[in-house]
Coordinates of C-alpha atoms in Angstrom, one line a residue:
M126 CA 106.7 87.1 34.3
T127 CA 103.8 84.7 34.0
K128 CA 100.3 86.0 34.7
V129 CA 98.0 83.6 36.5
D130 CA 94.3 84.1 36.1
I131 CA 91.8 82.0 38.1
I132 CA 88.3 81.5 36.6
S133 CA 85.9 80.0 39.0
G134 CA 82.2 79.5 38.9
F135 CA 79.6 77.4 40.7
L136 CA 78.5 74.3 38.8
G137 CA 77.0 75.1 35.4
A138 CA 77.6 78.8 35.7
G139 CA 78.9 79.0 32.1
K140 CA 82.5 79.5 32.8
T141 CA 83.6 77.2 30.0
T142 CA 81.9 79.6 27.5
F143 CA 83.5 82.6 29.1
I144 CA 87.0 80.9 29.0
K145 CA 86.4 80.1 25.3
Q146 CA 85.8 83.8 24.7
L147 CA 88.8 84.9 26.7
I148 CA 91.0 82.5 24.7
N149 CA 89.5 83.5 21.3
Q150 CA 89.3 87.3 21.9
I151 CA 91.4 88.5 24.8
Y152 CA 94.5 86.3 25.1
T153 CA 95.2 85.8 21.4
G154 CA 98.8 85.4 20.6
E155 CA 99.8 84.5 24.1
R156 CA 101.3 81.2 25.1
L157 CA 98.5 79.8 27.3
V158 CA 98.2 76.9 29.6
L159 CA 94.9 75.9 31.1
I160 CA 94.8 73.9 34.3
E161 CA 91.4 72.5 35.0
N162 CA 90.2 70.5 37.9
E163 CA 86.5 69.5 37.4
F164 CA 85.0 67.9 40.4
G165 CA 83.8 64.5 39.4
E166 CA 82.9 65.5 35.8
I167 CA 83.4 62.8 33.3
G168 CA 85.0 64.4 30.3
I169 CA 81.8 65.2 28.4
D170 CA 83.1 68.6 27.2
G171 CA 86.5 70.2 27.2
G172 CA 87.2 69.1 23.6
F173 CA 87.2 72.6 22.2
L174 CA 90.1 73.5 24.5
K175 CA 92.2 70.7 23.1
D176 CA 91.2 71.9 19.6
A177 CA 92.5 75.4 20.4
G178 CA 96.0 73.8 20.9
I179 CA 96.1 74.4 24.6
E180 CA 97.7 72.0 27.0
I181 CA 95.4 70.6 29.6
T182 CA 96.7 69.3 32.8
E183 CA 94.0 67.3 34.4
M184 CA 94.3 66.8 38.1
N185 CA 91.9 64.3 39.6
S186 CA 92.0 65.0 43.3
G187 CA 89.6 63.3 45.7
C188 CA 89.4 66.4 47.8
I189 CA 89.2 69.9 46.3
C190 CA 90.3 71.8 49.4
C191 CA 93.2 69.9 50.8
T192 CA 94.9 67.5 48.5
L193 CA 94.5 69.9 45.6
V194 CA 96.5 72.5 47.5
G195 CA 99.4 70.1 47.8
D196 CA 99.3 68.6 44.3
F197 CA 98.3 71.8 42.8
S198 CA 101.5 73.7 43.7
K199 CA 103.6 70.9 42.2
A200 CA 101.4 70.8 39.0
L201 CA 101.7 74.6 38.6
Q202 CA 105.5 74.5 39.0
K203 CA 105.8 71.7 36.5
V204 CA 103.6 73.6 34.0
L205 CA 105.7 76.8 34.4
A206 CA 109.0 74.9 34.0
E207 CA 107.9 72.8 31.0
Y208 CA 105.8 75.2 29.0
R209 CA 107.1 78.7 30.1
P210 CA 103.7 80.2 29.3
D211 CA 102.8 83.9 29.2
R212 CA 99.7 83.1 31.0
V213 CA 98.2 80.3 33.0
L214 CA 94.4 80.0 33.2
I215 CA 93.2 78.0 36.2
E216 CA 89.7 76.6 36.1
P217 CA 89.0 75.2 39.6
S218 CA 86.2 72.8 40.2
G219 CA 82.7 74.1 40.3
V220 CA 82.6 73.3 44.0
G221 CA 86.2 74.3 44.8
K222 CA 87.0 77.3 47.1
L223 CA 88.6 80.2 45.3
S224 CA 90.5 81.1 48.5
D225 CA 92.2 77.7 48.5
I226 CA 93.4 78.2 45.0
V227 CA 94.7 81.7 45.8
K228 CA 96.6 80.3 48.8
A229 CA 98.1 77.6 46.7
I230 CA 99.3 80.1 44.1
E231 CA 100.8 82.3 46.9
N232 CA 102.8 79.2 48.0
V233 CA 104.3 78.8 44.5
K234 CA 105.0 82.5 44.1
K235 CA 108.0 82.3 46.5
D236 CA 109.9 80.1 44.0
T237 CA 108.6 81.2 40.6
D238 CA 108.2 84.4 38.6
I239 CA 104.4 84.7 38.6
E240 CA 101.8 87.2 39.5
I241 CA 98.0 86.7 40.0
G242 CA 96.2 88.6 37.2
G243 CA 92.5 88.3 37.8
R244 CA 90.4 86.2 40.2
I245 CA 87.3 85.9 38.1
T246 CA 84.1 84.3 39.3
V247 CA 81.3 83.5 36.8
V248 CA 77.9 83.6 38.5
D249 CA 74.7 82.2 37.0
G250 CA 72.4 85.2 37.5
K251 CA 69.3 83.1 37.6
K252 CA 70.6 80.8 40.2
A253 CA 72.7 83.1 42.5
K254 CA 70.0 83.4 45.2
L255 CA 69.3 79.7 45.2
Y256 CA 73.0 78.8 45.5
L257 CA 73.7 81.4 48.2
E258 CA 70.8 80.0 50.3
N259 CA 71.7 76.3 49.8
F260 CA 75.5 76.1 49.4
G261 CA 76.6 79.3 51.1
E262 CA 80.0 78.2 52.2
F263 CA 81.3 77.3 48.7
F264 CA 79.3 79.8 46.6
E265 CA 80.1 82.7 49.0
D266 CA 83.8 81.9 49.0
Q267 CA 83.9 82.2 45.2
V268 CA 82.1 85.5 45.2
K269 CA 83.9 87.1 48.2
H270 CA 87.4 86.3 46.9
A271 CA 86.8 87.5 43.3
S272 CA 88.3 90.6 41.8
V273 CA 86.0 90.4 38.8
I274 CA 82.4 88.9 38.9
V275 CA 80.8 88.0 35.6
I276 CA 77.1 87.5 35.7
S277 CA 76.1 84.9 33.1
R278 CA 72.7 84.5 31.4
T279 CA 71.7 88.1 31.9
Q280 CA 70.1 88.1 28.5
M281 CA 67.4 85.8 30.0
M282 CA 66.8 88.1 33.0
S283 CA 64.7 91.3 33.4
A284 CA 66.5 94.6 34.3
G285 CA 65.0 94.4 37.8
K286 CA 66.3 90.9 38.4
I287 CA 69.8 91.8 37.2
E288 CA 69.8 94.8 39.6
D289 CA 68.7 92.5 42.5
C290 CA 71.5 90.1 41.6
V291 CA 74.1 92.8 41.5
H292 CA 72.9 94.2 44.8
M293 CA 73.1 90.7 46.4
L294 CA 76.6 90.1 45.1
R295 CA 77.7 93.6 46.3
K296 CA 76.7 92.6 49.8
E297 CA 79.2 89.8 49.6
N298 CA 81.9 91.7 47.7
A299 CA 82.1 95.5 47.8
D300 CA 85.2 95.9 45.5
A301 CA 85.0 93.5 42.6
A302 CA 84.3 94.8 39.0
I303 CA 80.9 93.3 38.2
I304 CA 80.2 92.5 34.5
S305 CA 76.4 92.5 34.1
T306 CA 76.2 93.1 30.3
P307 CA 75.9 89.9 28.3
W308 CA 79.5 89.2 27.5
E309 CA 78.7 88.3 23.9
E310 CA 77.9 92.0 23.5
L311 CA 81.1 93.2 25.1
G312 CA 84.1 94.2 23.0
K313 CA 87.7 93.3 23.8
E314 CA 88.3 96.7 25.4
A315 CA 85.4 96.5 27.9
I316 CA 86.5 93.0 29.0
C317 CA 90.1 94.1 29.3
R318 CA 89.1 97.1 31.4
A319 CA 87.2 94.9 33.8
L320 CA 90.1 92.5 34.1
E321 CA 92.5 95.4 34.7
H322 CA 90.2 96.6 37.4
G323 CA 90.7 93.2 39.0
G324 CA 94.5 93.5 38.7
E325 CA 94.4 96.9 40.4
I326 CA 92.5 95.4 43.3
E327 CA 95.1 92.6 43.5
E328 CA 97.8 95.3 43.9
L329 CA 95.8 97.1 46.6
L330 CA 95.5 93.9 48.5
E331 CA 99.2 93.1 48.2
N332 CA 100.1 96.6 49.4
H333 CA 97.7 96.5 52.2
T334 CA 99.6 95.5 55.4
G335 CA 96.5 94.0 57.0
H336 CA 95.8 91.8 54.0
D337 CA 96.7 88.4 55.6
H338 CA 94.5 89.2 58.6
C339 CA 91.7 90.2 56.4
H340 CA 92.1 87.1 54.2
E341 CA 92.1 84.7 57.2
H342 CA 89.0 86.4 58.6
H343 CA 87.1 85.7 55.3
H344 CA 88.5 82.2 55.3
E345 CA 87.2 81.3 58.7
H346 CA 83.8 82.9 58.3
L347 CA 82.1 79.6 57.4
H348 CA 78.5 78.6 57.9
E349 CA 78.3 75.7 60.4
H350 CA 75.0 74.3 59.3
H351 CA 76.4 72.0 56.6
H352 CA 78.6 70.1 59.0
E353 CA 77.4 66.5 59.6
H354 CA 80.4 65.0 61.3
G355 CA 80.1 66.2 64.9
E356 CA 81.1 69.5 66.4
S357 CA 84.7 68.6 67.2
C358 CA 87.0 67.1 64.7
C359 CA 90.7 66.5 65.3
G360 CA 90.0 66.5 69.0
H361 CA 89.6 70.3 69.4
D362 CA 87.0 72.9 68.4
H363 CA 87.8 75.2 65.6
H364 CA 86.1 76.7 62.5
H365 CA 85.1 73.7 60.4
H366 CA 86.7 73.8 57.0
H367 CA 84.7 71.7 54.6
H368 CA 86.0 69.6 51.9
A369 CA 83.9 69.5 48.8
D370 CA 83.8 65.7 48.9
E371 CA 82.2 65.8 52.4
I372 CA 79.2 67.6 51.0
F373 CA 79.0 67.0 47.2
T374 CA 78.9 63.6 45.6
S375 CA 79.6 62.9 42.0
W376 CA 77.9 59.9 40.4
G377 CA 78.8 58.9 36.8
R378 CA 78.0 55.8 34.7
E379 CA 78.3 54.6 31.2
T380 CA 75.0 53.5 29.6
A381 CA 74.3 51.5 26.4
H382 CA 70.5 52.1 26.9
K383 CA 68.7 53.7 23.9
Y384 CA 66.3 56.2 25.3
T385 CA 62.9 57.1 24.0
A386 CA 62.0 60.9 23.8
E387 CA 59.5 60.2 26.7
E388 CA 62.2 58.6 28.9
L389 CA 64.6 61.5 28.3
D390 CA 61.9 64.0 29.0
F391 CA 60.9 62.2 32.2
L392 CA 64.4 61.9 33.6
L393 CA 65.3 65.5 32.9
K394 CA 62.1 66.7 34.6
A395 CA 62.7 64.3 37.5
L396 CA 66.2 65.5 38.1
S397 CA 65.6 69.3 37.7
E398 CA 62.2 69.6 39.4
T399 CA 62.0 67.0 42.2
E400 CA 64.0 66.0 45.3
G401 CA 63.4 62.3 44.7
Y402 CA 67.0 61.6 43.7
G403 CA 68.8 63.8 46.2
T404 CA 69.6 67.5 45.8
I405 CA 70.8 67.7 42.2
L406 CA 73.2 70.6 41.4
R407 CA 74.3 69.6 38.0
S408 CA 73.8 66.7 35.5
K409 CA 75.4 66.2 32.1
G410 CA 75.3 63.4 29.7
I411 CA 75.6 62.2 26.1
I412 CA 73.2 59.4 25.3
Q413 CA 71.9 57.5 22.3
M414 CA 68.2 57.7 21.4
E415 CA 66.0 54.9 20.2
D416 CA 66.1 56.3 16.6
G417 CA 69.9 56.1 16.6
A418 CA 70.5 59.9 17.1
W419 CA 72.7 61.1 19.9
K420 CA 71.7 63.8 22.4
Q421 CA 73.7 65.8 24.8
F422 CA 72.0 67.3 27.9
D423 CA 73.1 69.8 30.5
L424 CA 71.0 70.4 33.6
V425 CA 71.0 72.7 36.6
P426 CA 68.2 73.1 39.2
E427 CA 64.9 74.0 37.6
E428 CA 66.1 74.0 34.0
Y429 CA 68.0 72.0 31.4
E430 CA 68.9 72.0 27.7
V431 CA 69.2 69.3 25.2
R432 CA 71.1 69.5 21.9
E433 CA 72.2 67.2 19.1
G434 CA 75.3 65.3 20.0
Q435 CA 78.1 63.4 18.2
A436 CA 78.1 59.6 18.3
D437 CA 80.3 58.3 21.1
Y438 CA 81.5 54.8 21.8
T439 CA 78.9 54.5 24.6
G440 CA 76.5 56.7 26.4
R441 CA 77.7 58.5 29.6
V442 CA 75.9 60.4 32.3
C443 CA 77.1 62.3 35.3
V444 CA 75.1 63.7 38.3
I445 CA 76.6 66.0 41.0
G446 CA 74.7 67.0 44.2
T447 CA 74.2 66.2 47.8
N448 CA 72.6 63.1 49.3
L449 CA 72.3 61.4 45.9
K450 CA 70.1 58.3 45.8
E451 CA 72.3 56.1 43.7
E452 CA 69.9 53.1 43.5
E453 CA 67.1 55.4 42.3
L454 CA 69.4 57.0 39.8
L455 CA 70.3 53.6 38.3
K456 CA 66.6 52.9 37.8
L457 CA 65.9 56.4 36.4
F458 CA 68.6 56.0 33.8
H459 CA 67.7 52.4 33.0
I460 CA 71.2 51.2 33.9

């Protein structure tokens, strides 16, 4: 039987790092397939997974919630038939709904020998409150449907802030195992115990006769305030089910511009600290500097990091958010 683990996380939460650790420490010796579906990300990272000899099936689906569910079942069946893996890791988009992925796997379950292992959600501890307030529908869905919640970046938080974060997540999900210790400090056994706890919850849910009703209730409990397309779609009123591409936009460009240190500093501050370019959730890029060096940057609201990068055939930048001002972004990046 193939185990299927889902590892979700809102944009920039650090799930790639966590997946890397799972691959290197926990799932060693297993035949692994990773399916990733990154919403609008141009392939700036992901190289390490190919290096680890893991097959990557990239699915570019315009709409996370609905076409993915269709394509996804086919892709999963194909992967199972071709690779016969011990385990499939599914990394849905940063703005995908975990409940949709679970539903899609349930659809495949009828015809294949699989079981869901853990539904793991990686949460950026420093941003959880911000995301809950601004992107409730998508962020809540990932937290509510998790069997294991991993809080990332706790090493940068005070004990009080970690407790507040756990308390806030508990309000959304009373049952999940919550990992609040920095995962670099955790041994294999501790991570396995948390994942097993997730598996036990899965069994409880499957044995619970009211599970479907309960799942649907969660699914329909959506916040209406994001909807911008009128109150009645399809000619009748119902709970609005948002597609990520109705709300989030991804803007990516290649750039041959050589940036000065001042230009890079200005654009990173502008994107992370102001609303002048839309509501920016995430930005990544690899660009060449005026002195010939290459830099890679990674940005979420209110903070960013820059590191040395490898030379690439041209610079690339990607911005994900809501109400993006594309003309302004072109000017900001000197494109």
